[in-house]
């Protein structure tokens, strides 16, 4: 043996082995918990005639836990390299399922106008489909406005889940109004980003075809 390291002798070093996160990690468990909370939340909210303050408080607790896990599972996945294909799919499904269920149930109970539910659900579904539409050209990152929108929606819906009267009932109306405005404004901004991203992607494709000629 010459005693010369393999790298010095011109031999390529083996590629480092990257450990893939397993399915059963804390981030995915929190996502699964949020999915399981959806039917529990709906049953608590709709119990009886849906007007009992105690059952509504239990429903609020389930909704609050779901919102908290939404914050922590994404942070843990990124911080500890726990991102998995399951998490990429299940996390947004869990987010939209718990929020959509809450909005629809509140509208069924007559606590929230259907047009509010329609606007929010249309925006969320539309942006999700639009992300898939432009995904071959690039990824539209979550904006700060989008995160504030999510926070406003969670706060507003949570207040509507509770049985509130007087000034608090008026205040929650304004919180929901802010959430709806942010929902529409951030949705339009995402559309703008998608259009710009798609145009840039198409321009690169045309440039590549021209270079091949």
CSV table of N, CA and C in Angstrom, one decimal, residues 110-179:
chain,number,residue,atom,x,y,z
A,110,UNK,N,-75.8,28.1,10.1
A,110,UNK,CA,-76.3,29.4,10.0
A,110,UNK,C,-75.5,30.5,10.7
A,111,UNK,N,-74.3,30.1,11.2
A,111,UNK,CA,-73.5,31.1,11.9
A,111,UNK,C,-72.6,31.9,10.9
A,112,UNK,N,-72.4,31.4,9.8
A,112,UNK,CA,-71.5,32.1,8.8
A,112,UNK,C,-72.1,32.1,7.4
A,113,UNK,N,-72.2,33.2,6.8
A,113,UNK,CA,-72.8,33.3,5.4
A,113,UNK,C,-72.1,32.4,4.5
A,114,UNK,N,-72.9,31.7,3.6
A,114,UNK,CA,-72.3,30.8,2.6
A,114,UNK,C,-71.4,31.5,1.7
A,115,UNK,N,-71.6,32.7,1.4
A,115,UNK,CA,-70.7,33.4,0.4
A,115,UNK,C,-69.3,33.5,1.0
A,116,UNK,N,-69.1,33.6,2.3
A,116,UNK,CA,-67.8,33.7,3.0
A,116,UNK,C,-67.1,32.3,2.8
A,117,UNK,N,-67.9,31.3,3.1
A,117,UNK,CA,-67.3,29.9,2.9
A,117,UNK,C,-67.0,29.7,1.4
A,118,UNK,N,-67.8,30.1,0.5
A,118,UNK,CA,-67.5,29.9,-0.9
A,118,UNK,C,-66.3,30.7,-1.4
A,119,UNK,N,-66.1,31.9,-0.9
A,119,UNK,CA,-65.0,32.7,-1.3
A,119,UNK,C,-63.7,32.0,-0.8
A,120,UNK,N,-63.6,31.6,0.4
A,120,UNK,CA,-62.4,31.0,1.0
A,120,UNK,C,-62.1,29.7,0.3
A,121,UNK,N,-63.1,28.8,0.2
A,121,UNK,CA,-62.9,27.5,-0.4
A,121,UNK,C,-62.5,27.6,-1.9
A,122,UNK,N,-63.1,28.5,-2.6
A,122,UNK,CA,-62.8,28.7,-4.0
A,122,UNK,C,-61.3,29.2,-4.1
A,123,UNK,N,-60.9,30.1,-3.3
A,123,UNK,CA,-59.5,30.6,-3.3
A,123,UNK,C,-58.6,29.4,-3.0
A,124,UNK,N,-58.8,28.7,-1.9
A,124,UNK,CA,-57.9,27.6,-1.5
A,124,UNK,C,-57.8,26.5,-2.6
A,125,UNK,N,-58.9,26.1,-3.1
A,125,UNK,CA,-58.9,25.1,-4.2
A,125,UNK,C,-58.2,25.6,-5.4
A,126,UNK,N,-58.6,26.8,-5.8
A,126,UNK,CA,-58.0,27.4,-7.0
A,126,UNK,C,-56.5,27.6,-7.0
A,127,UNK,N,-56.0,28.0,-5.8
A,127,UNK,CA,-54.6,28.2,-5.7
A,127,UNK,C,-53.9,26.9,-5.8
A,128,UNK,N,-54.4,25.9,-5.1
A,128,UNK,CA,-53.8,24.5,-5.1
A,128,UNK,C,-53.8,24.0,-6.6
A,129,UNK,N,-54.8,24.1,-7.3
A,129,UNK,CA,-54.8,23.6,-8.7
A,129,UNK,C,-53.8,24.5,-9.6
A,130,UNK,N,-53.7,25.8,-9.3
A,130,UNK,CA,-52.8,26.6,-10.0
A,130,UNK,C,-51.4,26.2,-9.8
A,131,UNK,N,-51.1,25.8,-8.5
A,131,UNK,CA,-49.7,25.4,-8.2
A,131,UNK,C,-49.3,24.2,-9.1
A,132,UNK,N,-50.3,23.3,-9.2
A,132,UNK,CA,-50.0,22.1,-10.1
A,132,UNK,C,-49.9,22.5,-11.6
A,133,UNK,N,-50.6,23.5,-12.0
A,133,UNK,CA,-50.6,24.0,-13.4
A,133,UNK,C,-49.2,24.5,-13.8
A,134,UNK,N,-48.5,25.2,-12.8
A,134,UNK,CA,-47.2,25.8,-13.1
A,134,UNK,C,-46.1,25.0,-12.6
A,135,UNK,N,-46.3,23.9,-12.0
A,135,UNK,CA,-45.2,23.2,-11.2
A,135,UNK,C,-44.0,22.8,-12.1
A,136,UNK,N,-44.3,22.6,-13.4
A,136,UNK,CA,-43.2,22.2,-14.3
A,136,UNK,C,-42.3,23.4,-14.5
A,137,UNK,N,-42.8,24.6,-14.3
A,137,UNK,CA,-42.0,25.8,-14.5
A,137,UNK,C,-41.3,26.3,-13.2
A,138,UNK,N,-41.8,25.8,-12.1
A,138,UNK,CA,-41.2,26.2,-10.8
A,138,UNK,C,-42.2,26.1,-9.7
A,139,UNK,N,-41.8,26.4,-8.5
A,139,UNK,CA,-42.7,26.3,-7.3
A,139,UNK,C,-43.0,27.7,-6.8
A,140,UNK,N,-44.2,27.9,-6.5
A,140,UNK,CA,-44.6,29.2,-6.0
A,140,UNK,C,-44.5,29.1,-4.5
A,141,UNK,N,-43.6,29.8,-3.9
A,141,UNK,CA,-43.3,29.7,-2.4
A,141,UNK,C,-44.5,30.4,-1.6
A,142,UNK,N,-44.7,29.9,-0.4
A,142,UNK,CA,-45.6,30.5,0.5
A,142,UNK,C,-45.1,31.9,0.9
A,143,UNK,N,-46.0,32.9,0.7
A,143,UNK,CA,-45.6,34.2,1.0
A,143,UNK,C,-45.9,34.6,2.5
A,144,UNK,N,-45.3,35.7,2.9
A,144,UNK,CA,-45.6,36.2,4.3
A,144,UNK,C,-47.1,36.5,4.4
A,145,UNK,N,-47.6,37.1,3.3
A,145,UNK,CA,-49.1,37.4,3.3
A,145,UNK,C,-49.9,36.2,3.4
A,146,UNK,N,-49.5,35.1,2.7
A,146,UNK,CA,-50.2,33.9,2.8
A,146,UNK,C,-50.2,33.3,4.3
A,147,UNK,N,-49.1,33.4,4.9
A,147,UNK,CA,-49.1,32.9,6.3
A,147,UNK,C,-49.9,33.8,7.2
A,148,UNK,N,-50.0,35.1,7.0
A,148,UNK,CA,-50.8,36.0,7.8
A,148,UNK,C,-52.3,35.7,7.5
A,149,UNK,N,-52.6,35.4,6.3
A,149,UNK,CA,-53.9,35.0,5.9
A,149,UNK,C,-54.4,33.7,6.6
A,150,UNK,N,-53.5,32.7,6.7
A,150,UNK,CA,-53.8,31.5,7.4
A,150,UNK,C,-54.1,31.8,8.9
A,151,UNK,N,-53.3,32.6,9.5
A,151,UNK,CA,-53.4,33.0,10.9
A,151,UNK,C,-54.8,33.7,11.1
A,152,UNK,N,-55.1,34.6,10.2
A,152,UNK,CA,-56.4,35.4,10.3
A,152,UNK,C,-57.6,34.4,10.1
A,153,UNK,N,-57.5,33.5,9.2
A,153,UNK,CA,-58.6,32.5,9.0
A,153,UNK,C,-58.8,31.7,10.2
A,154,UNK,N,-57.6,31.2,10.8
A,154,UNK,CA,-57.7,30.3,12.0
A,154,UNK,C,-58.3,31.0,13.1
A,155,UNK,N,-57.9,32.3,13.3
A,155,UNK,CA,-58.5,33.1,14.5
A,155,UNK,C,-59.9,33.4,14.3
A,156,UNK,N,-60.3,33.7,13.0
A,156,UNK,CA,-61.7,34.1,12.8
A,156,UNK,C,-62.6,32.9,12.9
A,157,UNK,N,-62.2,31.8,12.3
A,157,UNK,CA,-63.0,30.5,12.4
A,157,UNK,C,-63.1,30.0,13.8
A,158,UNK,N,-62.0,30.1,14.5
A,158,UNK,CA,-62.0,29.7,15.9
A,158,UNK,C,-63.0,30.5,16.8
A,159,UNK,N,-63.1,31.8,16.5
A,159,UNK,CA,-64.0,32.7,17.2
A,159,UNK,C,-65.5,32.3,16.8
A,160,UNK,N,-65.7,32.0,15.6
A,160,UNK,CA,-67.1,31.6,15.2
A,160,UNK,C,-67.5,30.2,15.7
A,161,UNK,N,-66.5,29.4,16.0
A,161,UNK,CA,-66.9,28.1,16.6
A,161,UNK,C,-67.4,28.2,18.0
A,162,UNK,N,-66.8,29.2,18.7
A,162,UNK,CA,-67.3,29.5,20.1
A,162,UNK,C,-68.6,30.2,20.0
A,163,UNK,N,-69.4,30.1,21.1
A,163,UNK,CA,-70.7,30.8,21.2
A,163,UNK,C,-70.4,32.1,21.8
A,164,UNK,N,-70.3,33.2,21.0
A,164,UNK,CA,-70.0,34.5,21.5
A,164,UNK,C,-71.2,35.5,21.3
A,165,UNK,N,-71.3,36.4,22.2
A,165,UNK,CA,-72.3,37.4,22.2
A,165,UNK,C,-71.8,38.8,22.5
A,166,UNK,N,-72.6,39.8,22.2
A,166,UNK,CA,-72.2,41.2,22.5
A,166,UNK,C,-71.0,41.6,21.7
A,167,UNK,N,-70.1,42.4,22.3
A,167,UNK,CA,-68.9,43.0,21.6
A,167,UNK,C,-68.0,41.9,21.0
A,168,UNK,N,-67.9,40.8,21.6
A,168,UNK,CA,-67.0,39.7,21.0
A,168,UNK,C,-67.6,39.2,19.7
A,169,UNK,N,-68.9,39.1,19.7
A,169,UNK,CA,-69.5,38.6,18.4
A,169,UNK,C,-69.3,39.7,17.3
A,170,UNK,N,-69.4,40.9,17.7
A,170,UNK,CA,-69.1,42.0,16.7
A,170,UNK,C,-67.6,41.9,16.2
A,171,UNK,N,-66.7,41.8,17.2
A,171,UNK,CA,-65.3,41.7,17.0
A,171,UNK,C,-65.0,40.6,16.0
A,172,UNK,N,-65.5,39.4,16.2
A,172,UNK,CA,-65.2,38.3,15.4
A,172,UNK,C,-65.7,38.5,13.9
A,173,UNK,N,-66.7,39.3,13.8
A,173,UNK,CA,-67.1,39.6,12.4
A,173,UNK,C,-66.1,40.4,11.7
A,174,UNK,N,-65.4,41.4,12.4
A,174,UNK,CA,-64.4,42.2,11.8
A,174,UNK,C,-63.1,41.3,11.5
A,175,UNK,N,-62.8,40.4,12.4
A,175,UNK,CA,-61.7,39.5,12.2
A,175,UNK,C,-61.9,38.6,10.9
A,176,UNK,N,-63.2,38.1,10.8
A,176,UNK,CA,-63.5,37.4,9.6
A,176,UNK,C,-63.4,38.2,8.3
A,177,UNK,N,-63.8,39.5,8.4
A,177,UNK,CA,-63.8,40.4,7.3
A,177,UNK,C,-62.3,40.6,6.9
A,178,UNK,N,-61.4,40.8,7.9
A,178,UNK,CA,-60.0,40.9,7.5
A,178,UNK,C,-59.5,39.6,6.9
A,179,UNK,N,-59.9,38.5,7.4
A,179,UNK,CA,-59.5,37.2,6.8
A,179,UNK,C,-59.9,37.0,5.4
